[in-house]
PDB file of C-alpha atoms and ligand atoms in Angstrom:
ATOM      1  CA  MET A 269     102.175  80.829 116.201  1.00 74.00           C
ATOM      2  CA  SER A 270     103.966  83.095 118.634  1.00 92.00           C
ATOM      3  CA  THR A 271     104.210  86.820 119.027  1.00 96.00           C
ATOM      4  CA  TYR A 272     106.277  89.062 121.281  1.00 96.00           C
ATOM      5  CA  LYS A 273     106.113  92.675 122.307  1.00 97.00           C
ATOM      6  CA  GLU A 274     108.886  95.186 121.862  1.00 96.00           C
ATOM      7  CA  ARG A 275     108.361  98.702 123.226  1.00 95.00           C
ATOM      8  CA  GLY A 276     104.655  97.910 123.518  1.00 94.00           C
ATOM      9  CA  VAL A 277     104.291  96.826 119.877  1.00 97.00           C
ATOM     10  CA  MET A 278     103.298  93.261 118.993  1.00 97.00           C
ATOM     11  CA  PHE A 279     105.383  91.449 116.364  1.00 96.00           C
ATOM     12  CA  PRO A 280     104.825  87.951 114.925  1.00 94.00           C
ATOM     13  CA  SER A 281     108.004  86.025 115.770  1.00 93.00           C
ATOM     14  CA  ASP A 282     108.151  84.049 112.535  1.00 88.00           C
ATOM     15  CA  VAL A 283     107.951  87.168 110.378  1.00 88.00           C
ATOM     16  CA  VAL A 284     109.984  89.589 112.446  1.00 92.00           C
ATOM     17  CA  PRO A 285     112.257  87.788 114.904  1.00 92.00           C
ATOM     18  CA  ARG A 286     113.349  90.147 117.670  1.00 94.00           C
ATOM     19  CA  SER A 287     116.903  90.053 116.337  1.00 94.00           C
ATOM     20  CA  ASN A 288     115.683  91.569 113.047  1.00 94.00           C
ATOM     21  CA  LEU A 289     114.544  94.672 114.871  1.00 95.00           C
ATOM     22  CA  GLU A 290     118.032  94.874 116.357  1.00 95.00           C
ATOM     23  CA  LEU A 291     119.492  94.738 112.856  1.00 95.00           C
ATOM     24  CA  LEU A 292     117.477  97.779 111.822  1.00 96.00           C
ATOM     25  CA  LYS A 293     119.404  99.804 114.400  1.00 95.00           C
ATOM     26  CA  THR A 294     122.588  99.398 112.382  1.00 95.00           C
ATOM     27  CA  PHE A 295     121.074  99.285 108.902  1.00 95.00           C
ATOM     28  CA  ASP A 296     122.900 101.835 106.726  1.00 95.00           C
ATOM     29  CA  ILE A 297     120.696 104.054 104.613  1.00 96.00           C
ATOM     30  CA  ARG A 298     121.907 105.470 101.312  1.00 95.00           C
ATOM     31  CA  ASP A 299     120.841 108.861 100.022  1.00 96.00           C
ATOM     32  CA  ASP A 300     119.409 107.247  96.895  1.00 93.00           C
ATOM     33  CA  ASP A 301     117.297 104.702  98.809  1.00 93.00           C
ATOM     34  CA  ILE A 302     113.539 104.860  98.480  1.00 93.00           C
ATOM     35  CA  MET A 303     111.749 103.771 101.657  1.00 95.00           C
ATOM     36  CA  LEU A 304     108.086 102.798 101.474  1.00 95.00           C
ATOM     37  CA  ILE A 305     106.330 102.837 104.840  1.00 97.00           C
ATOM     38  CA  THR A 306     102.904 101.405 105.605  1.00 97.00           C
ATOM     39  CA  TYR A 307     100.872 100.013 108.411  1.00 98.00           C
ATOM     40  CA  PRO A 308     100.141  96.452 107.147  1.00 97.00           C
ATOM     41  CA  LYS A 309      97.294  96.186 104.614  1.00 97.00           C
ATOM     42  CA  ALA A 310      97.449  99.845 103.552  1.00 98.00           C
ATOM     43  CA  GLY A 311      98.405  98.787 100.016  1.00 96.00           C
ATOM     44  CA  THR A 312     102.121  98.102 100.432  1.00 93.00           C
ATOM     45  CA  TRP A 313     102.299  95.791  97.474  1.00 89.00           C
ATOM     46  CA  TRP A 314     100.348  98.209  95.263  1.00 94.00           C
ATOM     47  CA  LEU A 315     102.629 101.115  96.147  1.00 95.00           C
ATOM     48  CA  HIS A 316     105.652  98.949  95.519  1.00 91.00           C
ATOM     49  CA  GLN A 317     104.403  98.034  92.060  1.00 90.00           C
ATOM     50  CA  VAL A 318     103.667 101.668  91.207  1.00 94.00           C
ATOM     51  CA  VAL A 319     107.173 102.731  92.296  1.00 93.00           C
ATOM     52  CA  LYS A 320     108.698  99.860  90.397  1.00 89.00           C
ATOM     53  CA  GLN A 321     106.814 100.874  87.250  1.00 91.00           C
ATOM     54  CA  ILE A 322     107.824 104.524  87.644  1.00 93.00           C
ATOM     55  CA  LEU A 323     111.459 103.526  87.963  1.00 90.00           C
ATOM     56  CA  SER A 324     111.309 101.097  85.075  1.00 87.00           C
ATOM     57  CA  GLU A 325     109.688 103.685  82.814  1.00 80.00           C
ATOM     58  CA  GLN A 326     112.839 105.705  83.464  1.00 77.00           C
ATOM     59  CA  GLY A 327     115.134 102.763  82.801  1.00 74.00           C
ATOM     60  CA  ALA A 328     116.060 102.073  86.441  1.00 72.00           C
ATOM     61  CA  THR A 329     115.616  98.719  88.160  1.00 69.00           C
ATOM     62  CA  CYS A 330     114.281  97.744  91.490  1.00 69.00           C
ATOM     63  CA  THR A 331     117.132  95.439  92.433  1.00 61.00           C
ATOM     64  CA  ALA A 332     116.440  94.682  96.066  1.00 56.00           C
ATOM     65  CA  GLU A 333     113.173  92.975  95.158  1.00 59.00           C
ATOM     66  CA  THR A 334     115.037  89.829  94.181  1.00 61.00           C
ATOM     67  CA  PHE A 335     115.495  88.697  97.748  1.00 62.00           C
ATOM     68  CA  LEU A 336     111.860  87.969  98.470  1.00 60.00           C
ATOM     69  CA  GLY A 337     110.875  86.770  95.054  1.00 61.00           C
ATOM     70  CA  ASN A 338     108.066  89.016  93.994  1.00 61.00           C
ATOM     71  CA  MET A 339     107.314  90.313  97.423  1.00 65.00           C
ATOM     72  CA  PRO A 340     107.889  93.912  98.440  1.00 69.00           C
ATOM     73  CA  ASN A 341     111.151  93.966 100.342  1.00 79.00           C
ATOM     74  CA  LEU A 342     110.228  94.471 103.940  1.00 85.00           C
ATOM     75  CA  ILE A 343     113.519  95.072 105.648  1.00 89.00           C
ATOM     76  CA  GLU A 344     112.411  93.468 108.889  1.00 90.00           C
ATOM     77  CA  PHE A 345     111.530  90.120 107.282  1.00 87.00           C
ATOM     78  CA  THR A 346     113.551  86.925 107.254  1.00 85.00           C
ATOM     79  CA  VAL A 347     113.962  85.024 104.005  1.00 81.00           C
ATOM     80  CA  PRO A 348     113.637  81.290 104.763  1.00 78.00           C
ATOM     81  CA  GLY A 349     116.951  79.521 104.343  1.00 83.00           C
ATOM     82  CA  LYS A 350     118.774  82.759 103.620  1.00 83.00           C
ATOM     83  CA  GLY A 351     118.478  85.003 106.626  1.00 86.00           C
ATOM     84  CA  PRO A 352     117.319  88.466 107.617  1.00 90.00           C
ATOM     85  CA  LEU A 353     116.546  90.685 104.678  1.00 87.00           C
ATOM     86  CA  ALA A 354     118.294  93.625 106.340  1.00 90.00           C
ATOM     87  CA  GLU A 355     121.548  91.609 106.021  1.00 90.00           C
ATOM     88  CA  LEU A 356     120.929  90.363 102.481  1.00 87.00           C
ATOM     89  CA  ILE A 357     119.980  93.750 101.172  1.00 87.00           C
ATOM     90  CA  LYS A 358     123.124  95.501 102.414  1.00 86.00           C
ATOM     91  CA  ALA A 359     125.088  94.714  99.291  1.00 82.00           C
ATOM     92  CA  ALA A 360     122.262  95.338  96.812  1.00 82.00           C
ATOM     93  CA  PRO A 361     123.061  97.899  94.131  1.00 82.00           C
ATOM     94  CA  SER A 362     121.253 101.241  94.084  1.00 84.00           C
ATOM     95  CA  PRO A 363     118.580 102.321  93.794  1.00 84.00           C
ATOM     96  CA  ARG A 364     117.178 100.183  96.568  1.00 88.00           C
ATOM     97  CA  VAL A 365     113.439 100.245  97.053  1.00 90.00           C
ATOM     98  CA  LEU A 366     112.916  99.251 100.670  1.00 92.00           C
ATOM     99  CA  ALA A 367     109.672  98.766 102.508  1.00 92.00           C
ATOM    100  CA  THR A 368     108.806  98.511 106.158  1.00 95.00           C
ATOM    101  CA  HIS A 369     105.791  98.220 108.435  1.00 96.00           C
ATOM    102  CA  VAL A 370     107.629  99.229 111.609  1.00 97.00           C
ATOM    103  CA  PRO A 371     106.450 102.184 113.707  1.00 98.00           C
ATOM    104  CA  VAL A 372     108.645 105.264 113.444  1.00 98.00           C
ATOM    105  CA  GLU A 373     110.645 104.524 116.597  1.00 97.00           C
ATOM    106  CA  PHE A 374     111.994 101.311 115.045  1.00 97.00           C
ATOM    107  CA  LEU A 375     113.302 102.883 111.815  1.00 97.00           C
ATOM    108  CA  PRO A 376     116.978 102.689 110.965  1.00 96.00           C
ATOM    109  CA  PRO A 377     118.342 105.720 112.839  1.00 94.00           C
ATOM    110  CA  GLY A 378     120.038 107.303 109.830  1.00 95.00           C
ATOM    111  CA  LEU A 379     116.911 107.371 107.684  1.00 97.00           C
ATOM    112  CA  LEU A 380     115.185 110.550 108.782  1.00 95.00           C
ATOM    113  CA  GLY A 381     118.357 112.618 108.609  1.00 95.00           C
ATOM    114  CA  SER A 382     119.303 111.277 105.169  1.00 97.00           C
ATOM    115  CA  ASN A 383     118.254 112.389 101.712  1.00 96.00           C
ATOM    116  CA  ALA A 384     116.566 109.047 101.048  1.00 97.00           C
ATOM    117  CA  LYS A 385     113.052 109.505  99.752  1.00 97.00           C
ATOM    118  CA  ILE A 386     110.373 108.295 102.143  1.00 98.00           C
ATOM    119  CA  VAL A 387     106.839 107.510 101.022  1.00 98.00           C
ATOM    120  CA  VAL A 388     104.242 106.857 103.711  1.00 98.00           C
ATOM    121  CA  LEU A 389     101.019 105.240 102.503  1.00 98.00           C
ATOM    122  CA  MET A 390      97.997 105.189 104.824  1.00 98.00           C
ATOM    123  CA  ARG A 391      94.532 103.664 104.634  1.00 98.00           C
ATOM    124  CA  ASN A 392      91.407 104.220 106.705  1.00 99.00           C
ATOM    125  CA  PRO A 393      91.418 102.093 109.867  1.00 98.00           C
ATOM    126  CA  LYS A 394      88.145 100.267 109.200  1.00 98.00           C
ATOM    127  CA  ASP A 395      89.191  98.876 105.814  1.00 98.00           C
ATOM    128  CA  THR A 396      92.684  98.240 107.175  1.00 98.00           C
ATOM    129  CA  ALA A 397      91.228  96.152 110.011  1.00 98.00           C
ATOM    130  CA  VAL A 398      89.010  94.132 107.662  1.00 98.00           C
ATOM    131  CA  SER A 399      91.867  93.516 105.252  1.00 98.00           C
ATOM    132  CA  MET A 400      94.135  92.418 108.094  1.00 97.00           C
ATOM    133  CA  PHE A 401      91.443  90.115 109.464  1.00 97.00           C
ATOM    134  CA  HIS A 402      91.124  88.256 106.150  1.00 96.00           C
ATOM    135  CA  PHE A 403      94.863  88.163 105.600  1.00 94.00           C
ATOM    136  CA  SER A 404      95.531  86.823 109.102  1.00 94.00           C
ATOM    137  CA  GLN A 405      93.172  83.934 108.455  1.00 92.00           C
ATOM    138  CA  LYS A 406      95.254  82.776 105.513  1.00 89.00           C
ATOM    139  CA  VAL A 407      98.811  83.409 106.635  1.00 89.00           C
ATOM    140  CA  PRO A 408     100.059  80.813 109.130  1.00 86.00           C
ATOM    141  CA  GLU A 409     102.817  83.110 110.434  1.00 87.00           C
ATOM    142  CA  LEU A 410     100.212  85.530 111.821  1.00 92.00           C
ATOM    143  CA  PRO A 411      97.967  84.915 114.837  1.00 92.00           C
ATOM    144  CA  THR A 412      94.682  83.446 113.575  1.00 94.00           C
ATOM    145  CA  PRO A 413      91.739  85.562 114.730  1.00 95.00           C
ATOM    146  CA  GLU A 414      89.004  83.624 116.511  1.00 96.00           C
ATOM    147  CA  SER A 415      86.268  85.686 114.881  1.00 97.00           C
ATOM    148  CA  TRP A 416      85.718  89.056 113.285  1.00 98.00           C
ATOM    149  CA  ASP A 417      84.264  90.351 116.547  1.00 98.00           C
ATOM    150  CA  SER A 418      87.308  89.432 118.575  1.00 98.00           C
ATOM    151  CA  PHE A 419      89.678  90.757 115.927  1.00 98.00           C
ATOM    152  CA  ALA A 420      87.794  94.046 115.605  1.00 98.00           C
ATOM    153  CA  GLN A 421      88.195  94.516 119.351  1.00 98.00           C
ATOM    154  CA  GLN A 422      91.888  93.616 119.345  1.00 98.00           C
ATOM    155  CA  PHE A 423      92.594  96.016 116.481  1.00 98.00           C
ATOM    156  CA  LEU A 424      90.739  98.792 118.285  1.00 98.00           C
ATOM    157  CA  ALA A 425      92.808  98.119 121.417  1.00 98.00           C
ATOM    158  CA  GLY A 426      96.037  98.040 119.378  1.00 97.00           C
ATOM    159  CA  ASP A 427      96.553  94.448 120.451  1.00 96.00           C
ATOM    160  CA  CYS A 428      97.459  93.185 116.986  1.00 96.00           C
ATOM    161  CA  PRO A 429     100.622  92.666 114.950  1.00 96.00           C
ATOM    162  CA  TRP A 430     102.557  95.909 114.317  1.00 97.00           C
ATOM    163  CA  GLY A 431     100.736  97.579 117.164  1.00 97.00           C
ATOM    164  CA  PRO A 432      98.178 100.342 117.573  1.00 98.00           C
ATOM    165  CA  PHE A 433      97.041 101.840 114.258  1.00 98.00           C
ATOM    166  CA  TYR A 434      96.873 105.453 115.456  1.00 98.00           C
ATOM    167  CA  ASP A 435     100.261 105.398 117.190  1.00 98.00           C
ATOM    168  CA  HIS A 436     101.678 104.188 113.894  1.00 98.00           C
ATOM    169  CA  VAL A 437     100.105 106.728 111.548  1.00 98.00           C
ATOM    170  CA  LEU A 438     100.460 109.675 113.949  1.00 98.00           C
ATOM    171  CA  GLY A 439     104.091 108.776 114.634  1.00 98.00           C
ATOM    172  CA  TYR A 440     104.764 109.376 110.946  1.00 98.00           C
ATOM    173  CA  TRP A 441     102.306 112.242 110.506  1.00 98.00           C
ATOM    174  CA  LYS A 442     104.372 114.271 112.994  1.00 98.00           C
ATOM    175  CA  LEU A 443     107.103 114.340 110.354  1.00 97.00           C
ATOM    176  CA  LYS A 444     104.868 115.799 107.680  1.00 95.00           C
ATOM    177  CA  ASP A 445     106.911 118.980 107.278  1.00 94.00           C
ATOM    178  CA  GLN A 446     110.124 117.124 106.557  1.00 94.00           C
ATOM    179  CA  HIS A 447     111.263 117.694 102.952  1.00 92.00           C
ATOM    180  CA  ASN A 448     111.966 114.072 102.048  1.00 96.00           C
ATOM    181  CA  ILE A 449     108.624 112.531 103.060  1.00 98.00           C
ATOM    182  CA  LEU A 450     105.547 112.160 100.880  1.00 98.00           C
ATOM    183  CA  PHE A 451     102.220 111.051 102.355  1.00 98.00           C
ATOM    184  CA  LEU A 452      99.787 109.128 100.185  1.00 98.00           C
ATOM    185  CA  LYS A 453      96.409 107.630 100.964  1.00 98.00           C
ATOM    186  CA  TYR A 454      94.942 104.407  99.623  1.00 98.00           C
ATOM    187  CA  GLU A 455      91.583 106.108  99.079  1.00 98.00           C
ATOM    188  CA  ASP A 456      93.185 108.847  96.920  1.00 98.00           C
ATOM    189  CA  MET A 457      94.949 106.212  94.830  1.00 98.00           C
ATOM    190  CA  LYS A 458      91.622 104.473  94.295  1.00 98.00           C
ATOM    191  CA  LYS A 459      89.910 107.722  93.358  1.00 98.00           C
ATOM    192  CA  ASP A 460      92.487 109.143  90.980  1.00 98.00           C
ATOM    193  CA  LEU A 461      95.465 106.877  90.372  1.00 98.00           C
ATOM    194  CA  PRO A 462      96.928 108.999  87.529  1.00 98.00           C
ATOM    195  CA  ALA A 463      97.082 112.065  89.807  1.00 98.00           C
ATOM    196  CA  GLU A 464      98.775 110.085  92.596  1.00 98.00           C
ATOM    197  CA  VAL A 465     101.212 108.479  90.159  1.00 98.00           C
ATOM    198  CA  LYS A 466     102.157 111.952  88.898  1.00 97.00           C
ATOM    199  CA  LYS A 467     102.621 113.241  92.430  1.00 97.00           C
ATOM    200  CA  LEU A 468     104.745 110.255  93.358  1.00 98.00           C
ATOM    201  CA  SER A 469     106.883 110.341  90.224  1.00 96.00           C
ATOM    202  CA  SER A 470     107.650 114.046  90.719  1.00 97.00           C
ATOM    203  CA  PHE A 471     108.541 113.401  94.348  1.00 97.00           C
ATOM    204  CA  LEU A 472     110.899 110.618  93.283  1.00 96.00           C
ATOM    205  CA  GLY A 473     112.536 113.004  90.831  1.00 94.00           C
ATOM    206  CA  LYS A 474     111.298 110.968  87.852  1.00 93.00           C
ATOM    207  CA  PRO A 475     108.486 113.034  86.344  1.00 93.00           C
ATOM    208  CA  LEU A 476     106.509 111.154  83.721  1.00 94.00           C
ATOM    209  CA  THR A 477     104.690 112.222  80.590  1.00 94.00           C
ATOM    210  CA  ASP A 478     100.909 111.795  80.530  1.00 95.00           C
ATOM    211  CA  GLU A 479     101.396 108.816  78.269  1.00 96.00           C
ATOM    212  CA  THR A 480     103.768 107.024  80.640  1.00 95.00           C
ATOM    213  CA  VAL A 481     101.496 107.821  83.562  1.00 97.00           C
ATOM    214  CA  GLN A 482      98.813 105.885  81.711  1.00 97.00           C
ATOM    215  CA  THR A 483     101.187 102.956  81.198  1.00 96.00           C
ATOM    216  CA  VAL A 484     101.952 102.865  84.923  1.00 96.00           C
ATOM    217  CA  VAL A 485      98.258 103.120  85.777  1.00 97.00           C
ATOM    218  CA  GLY A 486      97.372 100.332  83.348  1.00 96.00           C
ATOM    219  CA  ALA A 487      99.918  97.992  84.910  1.00 93.00           C
ATOM    220  CA  THR A 488      99.004  98.707  88.516  1.00 95.00           C
ATOM    221  CA  GLN A 489      95.211  98.854  88.531  1.00 95.00           C
ATOM    222  CA  PHE A 490      93.638  96.217  90.718  1.00 94.00           C
ATOM    223  CA  ASP A 491      92.585  93.891  87.897  1.00 93.00           C
ATOM    224  CA  SER A 492      96.001  93.956  86.242  1.00 91.00           C
ATOM    225  CA  MET A 493      97.746  93.294  89.515  1.00 87.00           C
ATOM    226  CA  LYS A 494      95.369  90.503  90.438  1.00 86.00           C
ATOM    227  CA  LYS A 495      95.948  88.858  87.091  1.00 85.00           C
ATOM    228  CA  ASN A 496      99.723  89.258  87.186  1.00 79.00           C
ATOM    229  CA  LEU A 497     100.191  88.188  90.769  1.00 72.00           C
ATOM    230  CA  GLY A 498      97.581  85.454  90.866  1.00 64.00           C
ATOM    231  CA  GLU A 499      99.342  82.205  91.487  1.00 64.00           C
ATOM    232  CA  THR A 500     102.845  83.707  91.622  1.00 67.00           C
ATOM    233  CA  LYS A 501     104.787  82.052  94.416  1.00 64.00           C
ATOM    234  CA  MET A 502     106.667  84.294  96.795  1.00 64.00           C
ATOM    235  CA  ALA A 503     110.013  83.269  98.258  1.00 60.00           C
ATOM    236  CA  VAL A 504     108.273  82.996 101.624  1.00 63.00           C
ATOM    237  CA  GLY A 505     105.983  80.278 100.268  1.00 62.00           C
ATOM    238  CA  LEU A 506     102.812  82.338  99.974  1.00 68.00           C
ATOM    239  CA  LYS A 507     100.885  82.999  96.799  1.00 68.00           C
ATOM    240  CA  GLY A 508     100.824  86.492  95.329  1.00 68.00           C
ATOM    241  CA  GLY A 509      97.038  86.411  95.115  1.00 74.00           C
ATOM    242  CA  LEU A 510      96.916  86.841  98.885  1.00 80.00           C
ATOM    243  CA  TRP A 511      97.860  90.489  98.424  1.00 82.00           C
ATOM    244  CA  THR A 512      95.021  91.251  96.020  1.00 88.00           C
ATOM    245  CA  ARG A 513      91.758  90.432  97.739  1.00 92.00           C
ATOM    246  CA  LYS A 514      88.993  92.976  96.983  1.00 95.00           C
ATOM    247  CA  GLY A 515      90.874  96.221  96.533  1.00 97.00           C
ATOM    248  CA  VAL A 516      88.014  98.589  97.309  1.00 98.00           C
ATOM    249  CA  VAL A 517      87.209 101.427  99.671  1.00 98.00           C
ATOM    250  CA  GLY A 518      84.339 100.691 102.067  1.00 98.00           C
ATOM    251  CA  ASP A 519      84.479  96.901 102.381  1.00 98.00           C
ATOM    252  CA  TRP A 520      84.306  97.494 106.149  1.00 98.00           C
ATOM    253  CA  LYS A 521      80.545  97.906 105.740  1.00 98.00           C
ATOM    254  CA  ASN A 522      80.293  94.179 105.019  1.00 98.00           C
ATOM    255  CA  ASN A 523      81.872  93.334 108.348  1.00 98.00           C
ATOM    256  CA  PHE A 524      81.251  96.026 110.939  1.00 98.00           C
ATOM    257  CA  SER A 525      78.227  96.015 113.228  1.00 98.00           C
ATOM    258  CA  ASP A 526      76.741  99.403 114.093  1.00 98.00           C
ATOM    259  CA  ASP A 527      78.293  99.227 117.551  1.00 98.00           C
ATOM    260  CA  GLN A 528      81.713  98.401 116.158  1.00 98.00           C
ATOM    261  CA  SER A 529      81.446 101.228 113.674  1.00 98.00           C
ATOM    262  CA  ARG A 530      80.511 103.681 116.428  1.00 98.00           C
ATOM    263  CA  ALA A 531      83.437 102.576 118.604  1.00 98.00           C
ATOM    264  CA  TYR A 532      85.864 103.036 115.694  1.00 98.00           C
ATOM    265  CA  ASP A 533      84.363 106.454 114.871  1.00 98.00           C
ATOM    266  CA  GLU A 534      84.781 107.560 118.448  1.00 98.00           C
ATOM    267  CA  GLN A 535      88.409 106.513 118.514  1.00 98.00           C
ATOM    268  CA  TYR A 536      88.944 108.256 115.168  1.00 98.00           C
ATOM    269  CA  ARG A 537      87.627 111.531 116.602  1.00 98.00           C
ATOM    270  CA  GLU A 538      89.618 111.158 119.812  1.00 98.00           C
ATOM    271  CA  ARG A 539      92.906 110.445 118.115  1.00 98.00           C
ATOM    272  CA  LEU A 540      92.756 112.591 114.994  1.00 98.00           C
ATOM    273  CA  SER A 541      90.946 115.762 116.004  1.00 98.00           C
ATOM    274  CA  ASN A 542      93.241 118.774 115.587  1.00 96.00           C
ATOM    275  CA  THR A 543      95.953 116.730 113.879  1.00 98.00           C
ATOM    276  CA  GLY A 544      95.077 117.650 110.290  1.00 98.00           C
ATOM    277  CA  LEU A 545      95.096 113.940 109.425  1.00 98.00           C
ATOM    278  CA  GLU A 546      91.865 112.506 108.096  1.00 98.00           C
ATOM    279  CA  PHE A 547      90.640 109.470 106.180  1.00 98.00           C
ATOM    280  CA  GLN A 548      87.868 108.738 103.719  1.00 98.00           C
ATOM    281  CA  PHE A 549      85.707 105.723 104.511  1.00 98.00           C
ATOM    282  CA  GLU A 550      83.773 105.367 101.269  1.00 97.00           C
TER     283      GLU A 550
HETATM  284  P1  LIG B 769      91.802  94.258 100.686  1.00 92.01           P
HETATM  285  O1  LIG B 769      92.141  93.130 101.598  1.00 92.01           O
HETATM  286  O2  LIG B 769      90.875  95.255 101.326  1.00 92.01           O
HETATM  287  O3  LIG B 769      91.300  93.833  99.354  1.00 92.01           O
HETATM  288  P2  LIG B 769      99.189  95.208 101.614  1.00 92.01           P
HETATM  289  O4  LIG B 769      99.889  95.083 100.293  1.00 92.01           O
HETATM  290  O5  LIG B 769      99.694  96.373 102.439  1.00 92.01           O
HETATM  291  O6  LIG B 769      99.201  93.931 102.354  1.00 92.01           O
HETATM  292  O7  LIG B 769      97.665  95.610 101.320  1.00 92.01           O
HETATM  293  C1  LIG B 769      96.772  94.705 100.762  1.00 92.01           C
HETATM  294  C2  LIG B 769      95.499  95.428 100.391  1.00 92.01           C
HETATM  295  O8  LIG B 769      95.733  96.235  99.213  1.00 92.01           O
HETATM  296  C3  LIG B 769      94.397  94.452 100.020  1.00 92.01           C
HETATM  297  O9  LIG B 769      93.169  95.081 100.419  1.00 92.01           O
HETATM  298  C4  LIG B 769      94.528  94.400  98.506  1.00 92.01           C
HETATM  299  O10 LIG B 769      93.397  93.915  97.833  1.00 92.01           O
HETATM  300  C5  LIG B 769      94.809  95.857  98.203  1.00 92.01           C
HETATM  301  N1  LIG B 769      95.399  96.053  96.857  1.00 92.01           N
HETATM  302  C6  LIG B 769      96.454  95.409  96.312  1.00 92.01           C
HETATM  303  N2  LIG B 769      96.666  95.848  95.053  1.00 92.01           N
HETATM  304  C7  LIG B 769      95.733  96.795  94.805  1.00 92.01           C
HETATM  305  C8  LIG B 769      95.414  97.618  93.673  1.00 92.01           C
HETATM  306  N3  LIG B 769      96.124  97.556  92.545  1.00 92.01           N
HETATM  307  N4  LIG B 769      94.367  98.460  93.775  1.00 92.01           N
HETATM  308  C9  LIG B 769      93.632  98.530  94.910  1.00 92.01           C
HETATM  309  N5  LIG B 769      93.868  97.788  96.009  1.00 92.01           N
HETATM  310  C10 LIG B 769      94.911  96.926  95.963  1.00 92.01           C
END
């Protein structure tokens, strides 16, 4: 499987053909769009389900989802036999829930100046790397890692699909004072999902009662999602179960050697000190 680099960021050609990135440059954003942004494996699918539940509790629908079957609608993807999602989604009725993994410099240019609501979900780099390693072994469109050791090194060097982790998260973190962006963390969602659901629903302008928060939480907890997704086939030919593996904080401990852990810790300190951004690892 092939990859290419654009502005120093690696993309898998079969998932994000170069021409799809071009399409993002002219993708029109609407003020009532909701854009979900993640580095891959941060919990994109989970966030999408939570947002979908919040909207449905309020009687709205998540129309754009239709294009990729049950998959979160990543605007840079291509739907086999149909074409680039950024084209297909243009005519979708509002509200559109869009998702993307692209670094900030690849975003549709109108997004940051619009009133669209932007939710950025982040996850600690060690668990992200482990999750990506397992995922890459099962998805033929992604480069297959030779071993955990080689993948851990590539991830650390930023030589992996969607590029260097810290460039990605810090690129977005710089925008933290912008009114229409909410930052969430995977570890916070694991620790207290009701609190994060409340925060998110208020941000989306759809505050929920305590009772409806519980309904959303019930439908989006790991076990419920695993059961519901299970064998569901996505339009891209993959099974939904691929997106619900372990769903825990700290699985990195089952994979990292002491040396690997130290190298990741060092990079964490180098890149995040004095930024105000931090992650929980257990
Ligand atoms: P693991 O591989 O560590 O289990 P993405 O959707 O961005 O590809 O992220 C996938 C990761 O989110 C996987 O992590 C998956 O198990 C986890 N995940 C999916 N649904 C979840 C949920 N409801 N609760 C916790 N983690 C979830």
